[in-house]
Coordinates of C-alpha atoms (C1' of nucleotides) in Angstrom, one line a residue:
Chain A
M1 CA 93.6 66.5 90.3
R2 CA 94.9 68.5 93.2
I3 CA 98.6 68.5 93.6
R4 CA 99.7 69.1 97.1
K5 CA 103.2 70.2 98.1
N6 CA 104.7 71.3 101.3
A7 CA 104.8 74.9 102.2
A8 CA 108.5 75.5 101.8
D9 CA 108.5 74.3 98.3
R10 CA 105.5 76.4 97.3
R11 CA 107.1 79.4 98.8
D12 CA 110.2 78.9 96.7
E13 CA 108.1 78.4 93.6
V14 CA 106.3 81.6 94.2
I15 CA 109.5 83.5 94.8
D16 CA 110.9 82.1 91.6
A17 CA 107.8 82.9 89.5
T18 CA 107.8 86.4 90.9
L19 CA 111.3 87.0 89.9
R20 CA 110.6 85.7 86.4
L21 CA 107.5 87.8 86.0
A22 CA 109.3 90.9 87.2
S23 CA 111.4 90.8 84.0
D24 CA 108.4 90.0 81.8
V25 CA 105.9 92.6 82.8
G26 CA 107.7 94.7 85.4
P27 CA 107.3 94.4 89.2
E28 CA 104.4 96.8 89.5
R29 CA 102.2 94.8 87.1
I30 CA 102.6 91.5 88.7
T31 CA 99.3 90.4 90.1
T32 CA 98.7 87.6 92.6
D33 CA 96.6 85.9 89.8
A34 CA 99.6 86.0 87.4
I35 CA 101.8 84.4 90.1
A36 CA 99.2 81.8 90.8
K37 CA 98.9 80.8 87.2
A38 CA 102.7 80.7 86.8
V39 CA 102.9 78.3 89.8
G40 CA 99.9 76.3 88.9
L41 CA 97.7 77.3 91.8
S42 CA 94.4 79.1 92.3
Q43 CA 94.8 82.8 93.2
A44 CA 93.4 82.1 96.6
A45 CA 96.0 79.5 97.3
V46 CA 98.8 82.1 97.1
F47 CA 97.5 83.7 100.2
R48 CA 97.9 80.4 102.1
H49 CA 101.6 80.9 101.8
F50 CA 101.9 84.6 101.9
P51 CA 99.3 86.5 103.9
H52 CA 99.9 89.7 102.0
K53 CA 101.4 90.4 98.6
E54 CA 104.1 92.5 100.3
D55 CA 105.3 89.4 102.0
I56 CA 106.1 87.9 98.6
W57 CA 108.3 90.8 97.8
A58 CA 110.0 90.6 101.2
A59 CA 110.8 87.0 100.5
V60 CA 112.2 87.8 97.1
L61 CA 114.5 90.4 98.6
D62 CA 115.6 87.9 101.2
W63 CA 116.4 85.4 98.4
L64 CA 118.4 88.0 96.6
R65 CA 120.3 89.0 99.7
A66 CA 121.3 85.4 100.2
R67 CA 122.4 84.9 96.6
F68 CA 124.5 88.1 96.8
A69 CA 126.3 87.0 99.9
E70 CA 126.9 83.5 98.4
R71 CA 128.4 84.9 95.2
W72 CA 130.6 87.5 96.8
A73 CA 131.9 85.0 99.3
G74 CA 132.8 82.6 96.5
M75 CA 134.4 85.3 94.4
A76 CA 136.7 87.0 96.9
A77 CA 138.9 83.9 96.9
G78 CA 139.6 84.1 93.1
E79 CA 141.3 87.1 91.7
T80 CA 144.5 88.6 93.1
S81 CA 144.9 92.3 92.4
P82 CA 142.3 94.8 93.5
E83 CA 141.7 96.0 90.0
R84 CA 141.1 92.5 88.8
R85 CA 138.8 91.9 91.8
L86 CA 136.8 95.0 90.9
R87 CA 136.4 93.8 87.3
A88 CA 135.4 90.4 88.6
I89 CA 132.8 91.9 90.9
V90 CA 131.3 94.0 88.2
R91 CA 131.3 91.2 85.7
G92 CA 129.7 88.9 88.3
Q93 CA 127.0 91.4 89.0
L94 CA 126.3 91.8 85.3
E95 CA 126.1 88.1 84.8
F96 CA 123.7 87.8 87.7
I97 CA 121.6 90.5 86.1
R98 CA 121.7 88.7 82.8
A99 CA 120.5 85.5 84.5
N100 CA 117.9 87.4 86.5
P101 CA 116.6 90.2 84.4
G102 CA 114.0 91.0 86.9
L103 CA 116.6 92.2 89.4
P104 CA 117.2 95.7 88.0
M105 CA 113.5 96.2 87.6
I106 CA 112.9 95.3 91.3
L107 CA 115.8 97.5 92.6
M108 CA 114.6 100.4 90.5
S109 CA 110.9 100.1 91.2
R110 CA 109.5 103.2 92.6
E111 CA 106.4 101.2 93.3
L112 CA 108.1 98.8 95.7
H113 CA 109.9 101.8 97.3
T114 CA 106.9 103.8 98.1
R115 CA 104.3 101.1 98.9
S116 CA 106.0 99.8 101.9
E117 CA 108.7 101.0 104.3
L118 CA 109.8 97.4 104.8
L119 CA 110.6 96.9 101.1
R120 CA 112.2 100.3 100.8
A121 CA 114.6 99.4 103.6
G122 CA 115.2 96.0 102.1
I123 CA 116.2 97.4 98.7
A124 CA 118.3 100.1 100.3
G125 CA 120.1 97.4 102.3
L126 CA 120.9 95.4 99.2
M127 CA 122.4 98.5 97.6
E128 CA 124.4 99.3 100.7
M129 CA 125.8 95.8 100.7
F130 CA 127.0 96.2 97.2
H131 CA 128.4 99.7 97.9
R132 CA 130.4 98.4 100.9
H133 CA 131.7 95.5 98.8
L134 CA 132.9 97.8 96.1
A135 CA 134.4 100.4 98.4
G136 CA 136.4 97.7 100.1
V137 CA 138.1 96.7 96.9
L138 CA 138.6 100.2 95.8
E139 CA 140.2 101.1 99.1
E140 CA 142.6 98.2 98.8
G141 CA 143.6 99.3 95.2
K142 CA 144.2 102.8 96.4
R143 CA 146.6 101.7 99.1
N144 CA 148.1 99.3 96.6
G145 CA 148.7 102.1 94.0
E146 CA 146.5 100.6 91.4
F147 CA 144.0 103.3 91.8
A148 CA 144.6 107.0 92.1
A149 CA 146.1 108.0 95.4
D150 CA 143.5 110.7 95.9
L151 CA 140.6 108.6 94.8
D152 CA 137.4 109.5 96.6
V153 CA 136.4 105.9 97.4
P154 CA 132.8 106.2 98.4
R155 CA 132.0 108.4 95.4
A156 CA 133.9 106.1 93.0
A157 CA 131.8 103.2 94.3
N158 CA 128.7 105.2 93.6
V159 CA 130.0 105.9 90.1
V160 CA 130.5 102.2 89.5
I161 CA 127.0 101.5 90.8
A162 CA 125.5 104.2 88.7
L163 CA 127.2 102.8 85.6
I164 CA 125.8 99.3 86.3
Q165 CA 122.3 100.7 87.0
G166 CA 122.2 103.0 84.0
L167 CA 123.4 100.2 81.8
A168 CA 120.8 97.8 83.3
L169 CA 118.1 100.3 82.7
R170 CA 119.0 100.8 79.1
W171 CA 119.3 97.0 78.7
S172 CA 115.8 96.4 80.2
L173 CA 114.1 99.2 78.3
S174 CA 115.7 98.1 75.0
G175 CA 114.2 94.7 75.4
R176 CA 117.7 93.3 76.3
A177 CA 118.9 94.1 72.8
F178 CA 122.6 93.9 73.6
D179 CA 124.9 91.8 75.8
I180 CA 124.9 93.6 79.1
V181 CA 128.1 91.8 80.3
S182 CA 130.4 92.7 77.5
E183 CA 128.9 96.2 77.2
G184 CA 129.4 96.7 80.9
E185 CA 133.0 95.6 80.8
R186 CA 133.7 98.2 78.1
A187 CA 132.0 100.9 80.1
L188 CA 134.1 100.0 83.1
D189 CA 137.2 100.2 81.0
L190 CA 136.3 103.7 80.1
A191 CA 135.6 104.7 83.7
L192 CA 138.8 103.2 84.9
A193 CA 141.0 104.7 82.2
G194 CA 139.1 107.9 81.7
M195 CA 137.9 109.5 78.5
A196 CA 140.3 112.5 78.5
S197 CA 143.3 112.3 76.3
R198 CA 146.4 111.0 78.1
S199 CA 148.6 113.6 76.6
R200 CA 147.1 116.3 78.7
N201 CA 148.5 116.8 82.3
Chain B
M1 CA 81.4 128.8 91.5
R2 CA 82.5 127.1 88.3
I3 CA 85.7 128.6 86.8
R4 CA 86.0 128.2 83.1
K5 CA 89.2 128.5 81.2
N6 CA 90.1 127.9 77.6
A7 CA 91.2 124.5 76.5
A8 CA 94.9 125.3 75.8
D9 CA 95.4 126.7 79.3
R10 CA 93.8 123.7 80.9
R11 CA 95.9 121.3 78.8
D12 CA 99.0 123.1 80.1
E13 CA 97.8 122.9 83.7
V14 CA 97.2 119.2 83.3
I15 CA 100.7 118.7 81.8
D16 CA 102.2 120.7 84.6
A17 CA 100.3 118.8 87.4
T18 CA 101.2 115.5 85.9
L19 CA 104.9 116.3 85.9
R20 CA 104.7 117.4 89.5
L21 CA 102.8 114.4 90.5
A22 CA 105.3 112.1 88.8
S23 CA 107.9 113.1 91.3
D24 CA 105.6 112.9 94.3
V25 CA 104.1 109.5 93.8
G26 CA 105.7 108.1 90.7
P27 CA 104.3 108.0 87.2
E28 CA 102.5 104.7 87.5
R29 CA 100.5 105.8 90.5
I30 CA 99.2 109.0 89.0
T31 CA 95.4 108.7 88.7
T32 CA 93.1 110.9 86.6
D33 CA 91.5 111.8 89.9
A34 CA 94.7 113.0 91.4
I35 CA 95.4 115.1 88.3
A36 CA 91.9 116.5 88.5
K37 CA 92.3 117.5 92.1
A38 CA 95.7 119.1 91.5
V39 CA 94.2 121.2 88.7
G40 CA 91.0 122.0 90.5
L41 CA 88.6 120.1 88.2
S42 CA 86.3 117.2 88.5
Q43 CA 87.7 113.9 87.3
A44 CA 85.3 113.8 84.4
A45 CA 86.5 117.2 83.2
V46 CA 90.0 115.9 82.6
F47 CA 88.6 113.8 79.8
R48 CA 87.2 116.9 78.1
H49 CA 90.8 117.8 77.4
F50 CA 92.4 114.5 76.9
P51 CA 90.2 111.6 75.5
H52 CA 92.5 109.0 77.1
K53 CA 95.0 109.1 79.9
E54 CA 97.7 108.0 77.4
D55 CA 97.2 111.3 75.6
I56 CA 98.2 113.2 78.8
W57 CA 101.5 111.3 78.8
A58 CA 102.0 112.0 75.1
A59 CA 101.5 115.7 75.8
V60 CA 104.0 115.6 78.7
L61 CA 106.6 114.0 76.4
D62 CA 106.0 116.6 73.8
W63 CA 106.5 119.3 76.4
L64 CA 109.8 117.7 77.5
R65 CA 111.0 117.4 73.9
A66 CA 110.3 121.1 73.3
R67 CA 112.1 122.1 76.5
F68 CA 115.2 120.0 75.7
A69 CA 115.4 121.5 72.2
E70 CA 115.2 125.0 73.7
R71 CA 117.8 124.4 76.3
W72 CA 120.3 122.8 74.0
A73 CA 119.9 125.4 71.3
G74 CA 120.6 128.1 73.9
M75 CA 123.5 126.3 75.4
A76 CA 125.5 125.6 72.3
A77 CA 126.3 129.2 71.9
G78 CA 128.1 129.5 75.3
E79 CA 131.1 127.4 76.0
T80 CA 134.1 127.2 73.7
S81 CA 136.0 123.9 74.1
P82 CA 134.3 120.5 73.6
E83 CA 135.2 119.4 77.1
R84 CA 133.7 122.5 78.6
R85 CA 130.6 122.1 76.4
L86 CA 130.3 118.5 77.6
R87 CA 130.4 119.6 81.2
A88 CA 127.9 122.3 80.5
I89 CA 125.5 119.9 78.8
V90 CA 125.7 117.5 81.7
R91 CA 125.3 120.2 84.2
G92 CA 122.4 121.6 82.3
Q93 CA 120.7 118.2 82.2
L94 CA 121.2 117.7 86.0
E95 CA 119.8 121.2 86.7
F96 CA 116.8 120.3 84.6
I97 CA 116.3 117.1 86.5
R98 CA 116.7 119.0 89.8
A99 CA 114.0 121.4 88.7
N100 CA 111.8 118.6 87.3
P101 CA 112.3 115.7 89.6
G102 CA 109.6 113.8 87.8
L103 CA 111.6 113.6 84.6
P104 CA 113.8 110.6 85.6
M105 CA 110.9 108.8 86.9
I106 CA 109.1 109.2 83.6
L107 CA 112.1 108.2 81.5
M108 CA 112.7 105.1 83.6
S109 CA 109.1 104.1 84.0
R110 CA 108.6 100.5 82.8
E111 CA 104.9 101.2 83.1
L112 CA 104.9 103.9 80.4
H113 CA 107.2 101.8 78.3
T114 CA 105.1 98.7 78.2
R115 CA 101.6 100.2 78.3
S116 CA 101.8 101.9 75.0
E117 CA 104.0 101.8 71.9
L118 CA 103.4 105.5 71.3
L119 CA 104.9 106.4 74.7
R120 CA 107.7 103.9 74.4
A121 CA 108.8 105.4 71.1
G122 CA 108.4 108.9 72.5
I123 CA 110.7 108.2 75.5
A124 CA 113.2 106.4 73.3
G125 CA 113.2 109.4 71.0
L126 CA 114.1 111.7 73.9
M127 CA 117.0 109.5 74.9
E128 CA 118.2 109.3 71.3
M129 CA 118.1 113.1 71.0
F130 CA 120.3 113.4 74.1
H131 CA 122.7 110.6 72.9
R132 CA 123.2 112.4 69.5
H133 CA 123.8 115.7 71.3
L134 CA 126.5 114.2 73.5
A135 CA 128.1 112.2 70.7
G136 CA 128.4 115.4 68.7
V137 CA 130.4 117.1 71.4
L138 CA 132.5 114.0 72.1
E139 CA 133.4 113.7 68.4
E140 CA 134.5 117.2 68.3
G141 CA 136.7 116.8 71.4
K142 CA 138.2 113.7 69.9
R143 CA 139.2 115.5 66.7
N144 CA 140.4 118.4 68.8
G145 CA 142.7 116.2 71.0
E146 CA 140.9 116.9 74.2
F147 CA 139.5 113.4 74.3
A148 CA 141.3 110.2 73.7
A149 CA 142.1 109.6 70.0
D150 CA 140.7 106.1 70.1
L151 CA 137.6 107.1 72.1
D152 CA 134.6 105.0 71.1
V153 CA 132.2 107.9 70.9
P154 CA 128.8 106.2 70.9
R155 CA 129.8 104.1 73.8
A156 CA 131.2 107.0 75.7
A157 CA 128.0 108.9 75.2
N158 CA 126.2 105.9 76.6
V159 CA 128.5 105.9 79.6
V160 CA 127.7 109.5 80.3
I161 CA 124.0 108.8 80.0
A162 CA 124.3 105.8 82.3
L163 CA 126.1 107.9 84.8
I164 CA 123.3 110.6 84.8
Q165 CA 120.5 108.0 85.0
G166 CA 122.2 105.9 87.7
L167 CA 122.7 109.1 89.7
A168 CA 119.2 110.3 89.1
L169 CA 117.9 107.0 90.2
R170 CA 119.8 107.1 93.5
W171 CA 118.7 110.7 93.9
S172 CA 115.1 109.8 93.5
L173 CA 115.1 106.7 95.6
S174 CA 117.0 108.5 98.4
G175 CA 114.2 111.1 98.6
R176 CA 116.6 113.7 96.9
A177 CA 118.9 113.5 99.9
F178 CA 121.9 115.1 98.1
D179 CA 122.6 117.7 95.5
I180 CA 122.4 115.9 92.2
V181 CA 124.1 118.7 90.3
S182 CA 127.3 118.9 92.3
E183 CA 127.4 115.1 92.8
G184 CA 127.0 114.6 89.1
E185 CA 129.9 117.0 88.3
R186 CA 132.2 115.0 90.6
A187 CA 131.1 111.8 88.9
L188 CA 131.8 113.3 85.5
D189 CA 135.2 114.3 86.7
L190 CA 136.0 110.8 87.7
A191 CA 134.7 109.4 84.3
L192 CA 136.7 111.9 82.4
A193 CA 140.0 111.5 84.3
G194 CA 139.6 107.8 85.1
M195 CA 140.0 106.1 88.4
A196 CA 143.2 104.2 87.7
S197 CA 146.5 105.6 88.9
R198 CA 148.2 107.9 86.4
S199 CA 151.6 106.4 87.1
R200 CA 150.6 103.2 85.4
N201 CA 151.2 103.0 81.6
Chain C
dT1 C1' 70.1 140.1 74.1
dA2 C1' 69.6 135.6 72.2
dT3 C1' 72.0 131.7 70.8
dA4 C1' 75.6 128.4 69.7
dT5 C1' 79.5 126.3 71.4
dA6 C1' 82.5 124.5 74.4
dA7 C1' 83.9 123.8 79.5
dG8 C1' 82.2 121.8 83.3
dT9 C1' 79.6 118.5 86.6
dG10 C1' 77.5 114.2 89.5
dA11 C1' 76.4 110.0 89.1
dG12 C1' 77.2 106.3 87.1
dT13 C1' 79.8 101.5 84.5
dG14 C1' 82.8 97.7 83.8
dT15 C1' 87.2 95.9 85.0
dT16 C1' 91.0 94.7 87.7
dC17 C1' 92.9 93.9 91.8
dA18 C1' 94.2 92.2 96.8
dC19 C1' 92.2 89.7 100.0
dT20 C1' 88.3 86.5 102.6
dC21 C1' 85.6 82.6 103.7
dA22 C1' 83.3 78.4 104.0
dC23 C1' 84.3 74.2 102.4
dT24 C1' 87.1 70.0 100.4
dA25 C1' 90.8 66.8 99.6
dT26 C1' 95.2 64.8 100.7
dA27 C1' 99.4 63.4 103.1
dG28 C1' 101.4 61.5 107.1
dC29 C1' 100.9 59.4 111.4
dC30 C1' 98.6 56.4 115.1
Chain D
dG1 C1' 91.6 52.4 108.3
dG2 C1' 90.6 56.5 110.8
dC3 C1' 92.1 61.3 112.4
dT4 C1' 94.3 65.5 112.2
dA5 C1' 96.7 69.1 110.2
dT6 C1' 97.1 71.7 106.3
dA7 C1' 97.3 72.6 101.2
dG8 C1' 94.0 73.7 98.1
dT9 C1' 89.5 75.5 96.0
dG10 C1' 85.3 78.5 94.0
dA11 C1' 82.8 82.1 94.7
dG12 C1' 82.7 86.0 96.6
dT13 C1' 83.8 91.5 98.5
dG14 C1' 85.1 96.1 98.4
dA15 C1' 88.2 99.5 96.8
dA16 C1' 90.5 101.8 93.0
dC17 C1' 90.5 103.1 88.5
dA18 C1' 89.8 104.8 83.5
dC19 C1' 86.2 106.2 81.0
dT20 C1' 80.9 107.6 79.8
dC21 C1' 76.7 110.1 79.8
dA22 C1' 72.9 113.2 80.4
dC23 C1' 72.7 117.4 81.8
dT24 C1' 74.3 122.5 83.2
dT25 C1' 76.5 126.9 82.9
dA26 C1' 79.7 130.3 81.1
dT27 C1' 81.5 133.0 77.2
dA28 C1' 82.0 135.0 72.6
dT29 C1' 79.8 136.8 69.0
dA30 C1' 75.8 137.6 65.5

DNA sequence: TATATAAGTGAGTGTTCACTCACTATAGCC
DNA sequence: GGCTATAGTGAGTGAACACTCACTTATATA
């Protein structure tokens, strides 16, 4: 029997299935047929809701953007000191990745980057959002004295992002063989404190 | 006119072309036809030299493994202190990436990881080689007093790798819009010295 | 110089994929 | 209960792709 739902619900189901499939097989190998099966539709029906496959990805990016905004807005209220805020942001991002393992695969996908300028810009936009968010907290901590007075804020934000992405990459490729959240917190500790011996200089 | 070369030369040409194409279009979008055109052969001729496409990737990984071994053997002789050695290793790796922009795309490719267990193991092996190499130097520096006495060496090595990979990712996706070598050296400075203010604790 | 061997080719094949189209069934409204 | 708008379908289509095959041509050496 044919189950008929309204368009908005189906769109959400497709977005959801796509995110889940992204972590299972990788974004480049998601086919419209796989999405259809995951949602319980015929392949042709997918194209009722999204005229082109690219439009599915655009919707996924919109969904992610909305989630990020939500999370960061909620989180800003909590912690007091900039360093604690930074840790909370990183932890939050890692928890989000743990809950949505497809996310890093999407952000890192060369496929999505090169197939369409729209998607490239969308992904770059997400990363910029995060960079600005981090830079704001780092700047505060620098004024505050919690971070080094001569800290190069934009570069430090990039270092934090690189840490998260490098970690997420290893996590994904290892088949999620370790806990990305606790491992990420340790990595951040190292980056904040430094590896060099404290006795020198 | 038909140009005929011996098999070994053709294999090298194919490996070379594949590495170059990996940076241009990404590993997952390299077709045997594109490789054939790059080398100046018909598509069918590619299969004279490699029975399956997977074999081309295996050969590329072998080539990379040999290059790494070469470089690291040559480099060990140079620098004196562990910290300088670490910096030299990272710099060397970044220079290698700059010269072979396809490398990070290959190492990060989910496609290659999931399509074949042989390739997955090959890539994991390359990363392990690098991890061991870094851990050795960090261990030395820890004994030496240049690095923190309580440094968690394997984790620190992972942090360095994450930094390089995260940086390489941003570099690739940005269309190589900055100098990965100098940017990487600054990032390493930050990770070694730490971001937190020195006045605290 | 004849011959064997190996490098090369054009023209396929089967599969996978995004996307189309003519048609059908259902929900919501009058 | 009948009508309309729209979610849904099965059966395509054409393009891209890895890989095959029967056949050709160049090279090394007996």
